[in-house]
Short mmCIF file of C-alpha atoms in Angstrom, two decimals:
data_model
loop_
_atom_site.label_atom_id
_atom_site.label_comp_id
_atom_site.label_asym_id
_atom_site.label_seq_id
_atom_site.Cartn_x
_atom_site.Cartn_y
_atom_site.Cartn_z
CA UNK A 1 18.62 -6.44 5.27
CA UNK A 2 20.22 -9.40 5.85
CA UNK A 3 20.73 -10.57 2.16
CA UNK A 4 21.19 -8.73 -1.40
CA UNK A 5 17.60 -9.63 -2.54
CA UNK A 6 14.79 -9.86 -0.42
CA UNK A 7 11.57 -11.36 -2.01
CA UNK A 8 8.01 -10.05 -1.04
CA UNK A 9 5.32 -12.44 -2.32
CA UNK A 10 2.62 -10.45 -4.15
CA UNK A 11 -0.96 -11.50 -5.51
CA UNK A 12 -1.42 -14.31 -8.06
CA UNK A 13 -2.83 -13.80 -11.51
CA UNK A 14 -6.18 -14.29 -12.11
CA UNK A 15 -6.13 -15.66 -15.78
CA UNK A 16 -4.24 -18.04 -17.54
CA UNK A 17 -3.03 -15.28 -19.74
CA UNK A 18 -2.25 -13.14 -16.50
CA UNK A 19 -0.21 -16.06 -15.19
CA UNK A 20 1.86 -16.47 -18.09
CA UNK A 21 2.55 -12.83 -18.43
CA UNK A 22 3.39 -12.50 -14.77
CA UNK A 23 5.74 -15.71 -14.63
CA UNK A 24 7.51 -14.42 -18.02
CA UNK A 25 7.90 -10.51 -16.31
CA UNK A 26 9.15 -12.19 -13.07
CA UNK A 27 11.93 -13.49 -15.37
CA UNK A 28 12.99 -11.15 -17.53
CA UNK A 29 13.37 -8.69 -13.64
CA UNK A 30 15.59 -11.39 -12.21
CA UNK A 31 17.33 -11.25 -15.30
CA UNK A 32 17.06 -14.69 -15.96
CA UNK A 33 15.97 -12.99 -19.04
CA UNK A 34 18.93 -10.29 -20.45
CA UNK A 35 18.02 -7.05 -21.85
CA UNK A 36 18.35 -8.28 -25.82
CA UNK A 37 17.49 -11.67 -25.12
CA UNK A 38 15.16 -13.61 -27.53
CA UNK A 39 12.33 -15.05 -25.90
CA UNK A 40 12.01 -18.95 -26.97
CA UNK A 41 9.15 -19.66 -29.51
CA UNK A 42 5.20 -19.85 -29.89
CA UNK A 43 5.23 -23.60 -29.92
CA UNK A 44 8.17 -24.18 -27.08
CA UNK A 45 6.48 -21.52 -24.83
CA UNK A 46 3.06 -22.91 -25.25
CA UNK A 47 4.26 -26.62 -23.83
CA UNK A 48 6.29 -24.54 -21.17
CA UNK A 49 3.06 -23.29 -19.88
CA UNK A 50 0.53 -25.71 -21.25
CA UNK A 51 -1.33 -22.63 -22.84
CA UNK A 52 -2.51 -22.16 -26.35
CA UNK A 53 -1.52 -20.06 -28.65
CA UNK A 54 -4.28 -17.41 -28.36
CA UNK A 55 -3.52 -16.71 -24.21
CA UNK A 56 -0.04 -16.88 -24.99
CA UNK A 57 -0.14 -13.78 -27.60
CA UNK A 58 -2.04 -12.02 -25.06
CA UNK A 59 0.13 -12.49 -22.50
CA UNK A 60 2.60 -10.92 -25.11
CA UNK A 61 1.06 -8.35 -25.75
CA UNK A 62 0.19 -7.67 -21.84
CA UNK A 63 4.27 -7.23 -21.66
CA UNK A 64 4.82 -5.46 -24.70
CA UNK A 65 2.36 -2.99 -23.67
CA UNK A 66 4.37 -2.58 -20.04
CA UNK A 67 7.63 -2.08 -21.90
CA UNK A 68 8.97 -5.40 -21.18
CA UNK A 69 9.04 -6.94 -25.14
CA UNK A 70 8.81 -5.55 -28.35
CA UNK A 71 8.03 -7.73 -31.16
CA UNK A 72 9.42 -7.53 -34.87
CA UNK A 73 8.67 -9.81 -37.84
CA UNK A 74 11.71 -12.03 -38.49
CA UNK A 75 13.26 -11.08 -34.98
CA UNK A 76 10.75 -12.42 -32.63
CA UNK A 77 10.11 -11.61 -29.19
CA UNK A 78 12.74 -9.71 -27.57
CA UNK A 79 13.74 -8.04 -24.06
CA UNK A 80 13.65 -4.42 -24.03
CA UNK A 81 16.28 -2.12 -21.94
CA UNK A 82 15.37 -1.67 -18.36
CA UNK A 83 14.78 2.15 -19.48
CA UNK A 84 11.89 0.97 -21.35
CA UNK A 85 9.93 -0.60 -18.63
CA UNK A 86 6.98 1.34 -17.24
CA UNK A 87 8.18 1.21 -13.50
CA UNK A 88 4.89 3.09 -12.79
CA UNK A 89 2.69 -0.21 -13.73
CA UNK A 90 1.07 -2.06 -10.90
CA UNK A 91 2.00 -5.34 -12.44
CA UNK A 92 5.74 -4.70 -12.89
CA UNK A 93 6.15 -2.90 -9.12
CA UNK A 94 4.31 -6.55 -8.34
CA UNK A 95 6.86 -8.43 -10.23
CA UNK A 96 9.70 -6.81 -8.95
CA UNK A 97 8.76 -7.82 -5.57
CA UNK A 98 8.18 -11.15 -6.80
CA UNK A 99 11.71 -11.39 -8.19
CA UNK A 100 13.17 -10.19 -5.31
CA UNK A 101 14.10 -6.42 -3.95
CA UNK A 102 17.63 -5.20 -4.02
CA UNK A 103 19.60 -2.23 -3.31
CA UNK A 104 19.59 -1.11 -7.28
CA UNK A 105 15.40 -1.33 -6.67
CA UNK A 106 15.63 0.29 -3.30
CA UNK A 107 17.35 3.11 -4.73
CA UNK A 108 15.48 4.12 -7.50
CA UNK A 109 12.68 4.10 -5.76
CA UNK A 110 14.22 6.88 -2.91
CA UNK A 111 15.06 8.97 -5.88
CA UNK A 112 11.32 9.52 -7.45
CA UNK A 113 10.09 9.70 -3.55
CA UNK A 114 12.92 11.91 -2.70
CA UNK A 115 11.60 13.93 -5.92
CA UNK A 116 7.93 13.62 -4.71
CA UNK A 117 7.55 13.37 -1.47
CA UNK A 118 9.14 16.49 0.40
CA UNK A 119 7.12 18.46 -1.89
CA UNK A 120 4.08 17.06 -0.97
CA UNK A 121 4.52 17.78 2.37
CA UNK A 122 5.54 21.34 1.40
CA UNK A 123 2.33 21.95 -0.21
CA UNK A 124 0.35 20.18 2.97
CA UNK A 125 1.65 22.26 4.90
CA UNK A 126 -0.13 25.21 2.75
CA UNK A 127 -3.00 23.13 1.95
CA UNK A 128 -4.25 20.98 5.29
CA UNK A 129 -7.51 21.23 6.47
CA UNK A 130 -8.09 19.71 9.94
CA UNK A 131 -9.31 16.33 8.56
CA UNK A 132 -5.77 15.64 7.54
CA UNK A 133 -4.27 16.39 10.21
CA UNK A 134 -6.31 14.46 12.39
CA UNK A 135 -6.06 11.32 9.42
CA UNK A 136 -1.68 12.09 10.11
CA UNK A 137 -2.21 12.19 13.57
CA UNK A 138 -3.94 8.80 13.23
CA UNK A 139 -1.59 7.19 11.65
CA UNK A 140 1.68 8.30 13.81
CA UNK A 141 -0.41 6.95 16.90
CA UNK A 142 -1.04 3.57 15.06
CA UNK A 143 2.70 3.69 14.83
CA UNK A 144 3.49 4.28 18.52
CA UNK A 145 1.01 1.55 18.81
CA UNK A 146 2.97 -1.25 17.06
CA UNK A 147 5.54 -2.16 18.94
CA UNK A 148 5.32 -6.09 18.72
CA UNK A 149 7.37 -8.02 17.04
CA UNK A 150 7.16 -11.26 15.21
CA UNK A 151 8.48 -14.64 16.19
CA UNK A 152 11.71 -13.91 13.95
CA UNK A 153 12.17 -11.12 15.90
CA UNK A 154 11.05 -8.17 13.14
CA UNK A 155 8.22 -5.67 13.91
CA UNK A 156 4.68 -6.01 13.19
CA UNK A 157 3.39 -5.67 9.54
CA UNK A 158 1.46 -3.02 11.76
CA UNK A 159 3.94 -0.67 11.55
CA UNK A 160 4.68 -0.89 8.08
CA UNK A 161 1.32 -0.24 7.35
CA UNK A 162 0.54 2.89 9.48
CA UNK A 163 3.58 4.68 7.89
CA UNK A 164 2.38 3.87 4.71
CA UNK A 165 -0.98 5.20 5.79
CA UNK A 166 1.02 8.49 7.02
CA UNK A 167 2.48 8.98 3.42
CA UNK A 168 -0.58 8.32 1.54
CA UNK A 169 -2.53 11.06 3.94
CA UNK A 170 0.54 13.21 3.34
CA UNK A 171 0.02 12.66 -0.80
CA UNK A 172 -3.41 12.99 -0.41
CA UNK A 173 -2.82 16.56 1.42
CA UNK A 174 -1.03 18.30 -0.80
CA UNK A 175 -3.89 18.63 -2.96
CA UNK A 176 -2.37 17.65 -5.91
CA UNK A 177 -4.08 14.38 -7.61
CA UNK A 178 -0.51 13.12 -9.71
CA UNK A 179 1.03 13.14 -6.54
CA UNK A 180 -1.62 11.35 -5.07
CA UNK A 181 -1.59 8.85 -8.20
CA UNK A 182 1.82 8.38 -7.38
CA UNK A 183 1.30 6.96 -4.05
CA UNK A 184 -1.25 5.09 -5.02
CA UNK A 185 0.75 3.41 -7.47
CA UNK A 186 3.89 2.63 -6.04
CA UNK A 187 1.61 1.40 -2.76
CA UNK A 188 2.80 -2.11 -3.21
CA UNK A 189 6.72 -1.16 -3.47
CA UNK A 190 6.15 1.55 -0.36
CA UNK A 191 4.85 -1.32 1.63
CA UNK A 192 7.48 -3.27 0.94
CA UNK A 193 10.34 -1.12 1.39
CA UNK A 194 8.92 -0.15 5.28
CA UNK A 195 8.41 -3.54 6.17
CA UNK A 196 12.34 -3.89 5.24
CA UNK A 197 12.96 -0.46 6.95
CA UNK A 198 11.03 -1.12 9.86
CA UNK A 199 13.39 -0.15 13.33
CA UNK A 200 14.61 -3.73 14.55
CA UNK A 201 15.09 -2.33 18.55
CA UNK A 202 12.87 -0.08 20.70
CA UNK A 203 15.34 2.73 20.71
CA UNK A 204 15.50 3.03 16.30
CA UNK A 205 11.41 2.57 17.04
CA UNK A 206 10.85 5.74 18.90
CA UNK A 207 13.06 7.69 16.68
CA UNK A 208 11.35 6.92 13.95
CA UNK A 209 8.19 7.81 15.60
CA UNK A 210 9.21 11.06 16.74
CA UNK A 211 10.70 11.62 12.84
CA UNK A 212 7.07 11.00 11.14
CA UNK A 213 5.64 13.11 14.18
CA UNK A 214 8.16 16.26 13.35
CA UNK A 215 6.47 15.58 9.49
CA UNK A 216 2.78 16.42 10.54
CA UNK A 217 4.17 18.39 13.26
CA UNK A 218 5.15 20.80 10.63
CA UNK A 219 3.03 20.47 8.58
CA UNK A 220 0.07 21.60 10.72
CA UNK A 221 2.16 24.74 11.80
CA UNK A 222 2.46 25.26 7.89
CA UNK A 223 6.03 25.39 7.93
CA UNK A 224 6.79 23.91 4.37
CA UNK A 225 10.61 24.15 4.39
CA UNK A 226 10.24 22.09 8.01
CA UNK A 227 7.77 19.77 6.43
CA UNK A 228 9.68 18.96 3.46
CA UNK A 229 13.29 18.59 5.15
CA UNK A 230 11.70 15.82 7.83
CA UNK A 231 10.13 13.71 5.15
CA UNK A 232 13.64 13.67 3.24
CA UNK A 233 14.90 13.00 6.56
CA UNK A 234 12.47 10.07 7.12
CA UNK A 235 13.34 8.38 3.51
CA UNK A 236 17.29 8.72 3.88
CA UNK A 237 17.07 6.95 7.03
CA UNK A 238 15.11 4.14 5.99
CA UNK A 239 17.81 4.03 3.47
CA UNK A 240 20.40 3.87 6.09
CA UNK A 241 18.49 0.42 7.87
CA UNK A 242 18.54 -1.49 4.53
CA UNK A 243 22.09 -0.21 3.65
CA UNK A 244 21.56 1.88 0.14
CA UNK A 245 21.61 5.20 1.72
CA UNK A 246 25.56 5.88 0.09
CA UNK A 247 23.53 5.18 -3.26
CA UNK A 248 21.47 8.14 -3.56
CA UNK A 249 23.26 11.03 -3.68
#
C-alpha cells in the first residue's frame, strides 16, 4: 500500500433510512465519531440529512442493533467501544471499506482468517470430493490467467477475484457450514484485502500462484498438516505486500 488508509467504495443504500444509517456508521469508523461521543440531536440530525424523524429513529435503531449506539433516556445517543461492534455484519465490513482500510483493519482481519482458514483446509483435505477439487483447480487456473494489469499499473480485479473464489471453495470444502458462513460474510473485506495484496511484478505473481496451488495441492493428497501450513503461508504473505505482517504475531 502506498498510503495508511486505502478506501474501497462499496454499494449505496437503498432507503433513506439505509442512507442515513450508512453515512452515520461511515463516521463513527473513521472516528470522526469517538468511542463515547454523543451523537448531535433528533432535530439537528434531521436538517443534516433532510429526513424526518420516523427514518431517522430507524436508522438508529439499524446502528444500535449492529453495536454501533446505544441509547439511554437523559443521555442520548452515544458511540459504543469498538469491542461492541458486530464486525461480522455485512453493513459494518461495508462501512469500513467505505471509511477507508488500514493496517489496524488489515490485521484483525488475518487474525480470525488465520483462526479459520488453515483449519478449513485441514478438514478439506479429509473431506474433498472431486467436485472441489476440480472447483480449486478452477480457480488457481483463473489466477494464472490474470496477468494484466491496469492502466495504474496494478493487476486485474481478475485476480483478486479468483483467489477469493479459491478460499470460498476451500470454506465450502471443509464441510463445515459456520466456516462457510464466515466466508461468506467477510466476502466484501476478503475482496478487498486481495485486491490490495495482489503481486505488483510477474515474479511475486507466479509465487503466489504456485502458493494457492501447494493449498489444493495438498489438499487433494489429504495431507491436512500440508494444507493448513500453505494457507497460513498464503495469508502472512499477503500481509507482508500491504506491510502489517510484524502486526500479527
Amino acid at each position: 500500500m502506498t498510503s495508511q488508509i486505502v478506501v474501497i467504495p462499496t454499494r449505496r443504500a437503498h432507503s433513506n433510512h439505509e442512507e442515513v444509517a450508512r453515512s452515520i456508521g461511515v463516521d463513527i469508523i473513521a472516528g470522526r465519531y469517538g468511542e463515547g461521543a454523543k451523537l448531535p440531536g433528533d432535530a439537528e440530525l434531521t436538517v443534516l440529512f433532510g429526513v424526518s424523524r420516523p427514518v431517522l429513529r430507524e436508522s438508529v435503531k439499524t446502528l444500535v442493533a449492529k453495536g454501533l449506539l446505544s441509547t439511554k433516556a437523559r443521555v442520548g445517543t452515544v458511540v459504543r467501544e469498538r469491542a461492541a461492534w458486530n464486525m461480522f455484519d455485512p453493513d459494518v465490513l461495508a462501512w469500513h471499506l467505505d471509511a477507508g482500510i488500514n493496517k489496524r483493519f488489515l490485521r484483525d482481519l488475518a487474525e480470525i482468517r488465520l483462526a479459520v482458514e488453515p483449519r478449513a483446509a485441514a478438514l478439506a483435505a479429509e473431506r474433498r470430493s472431486v467436485e472441489d477439487i476440480r472447483l480449486m483447480r478452477d480457480a488457481v487456473g483463473r489466477m494464472a490467467r490474470e496477468n494484466s494489469r491496469k492502466p495504474d499499473g496494478s493487476r486485474s480485479d481478475g485476480f483478486a477475484e479468483a483467489d477469493l473464489s479459491l478460499h470460498l471453495h476451500v470454506a465450502i470444502a471443509s464441510g463445515n457450514p459456520f466456516m462457510r458462513s464466515i466466508g461468506a460474510v467477510v466476502e466484501a473485506a476478503l475482496r478487498a484485502s486481495f485486491v490490495l495484496s495482489a503481486p505488483a511484478d510477474d515474479r511475486e505473481f507466479q509465487i503466489s500462484v504456485a502458493a494457492h496451488e501447494r493449498i489444493v495441492d495438498a489438499i487433494e493428497d489429504g495431507d491436512g498438516e500440508a494444507a493448513a501450513s500453505a494457507m497460513a503461508n498464503v495469508i502472512f504473505t499477503g500481509l507482508r505486500r500491504h506491510g502489517a505482517a510484524g502486526e500479527v504475531k
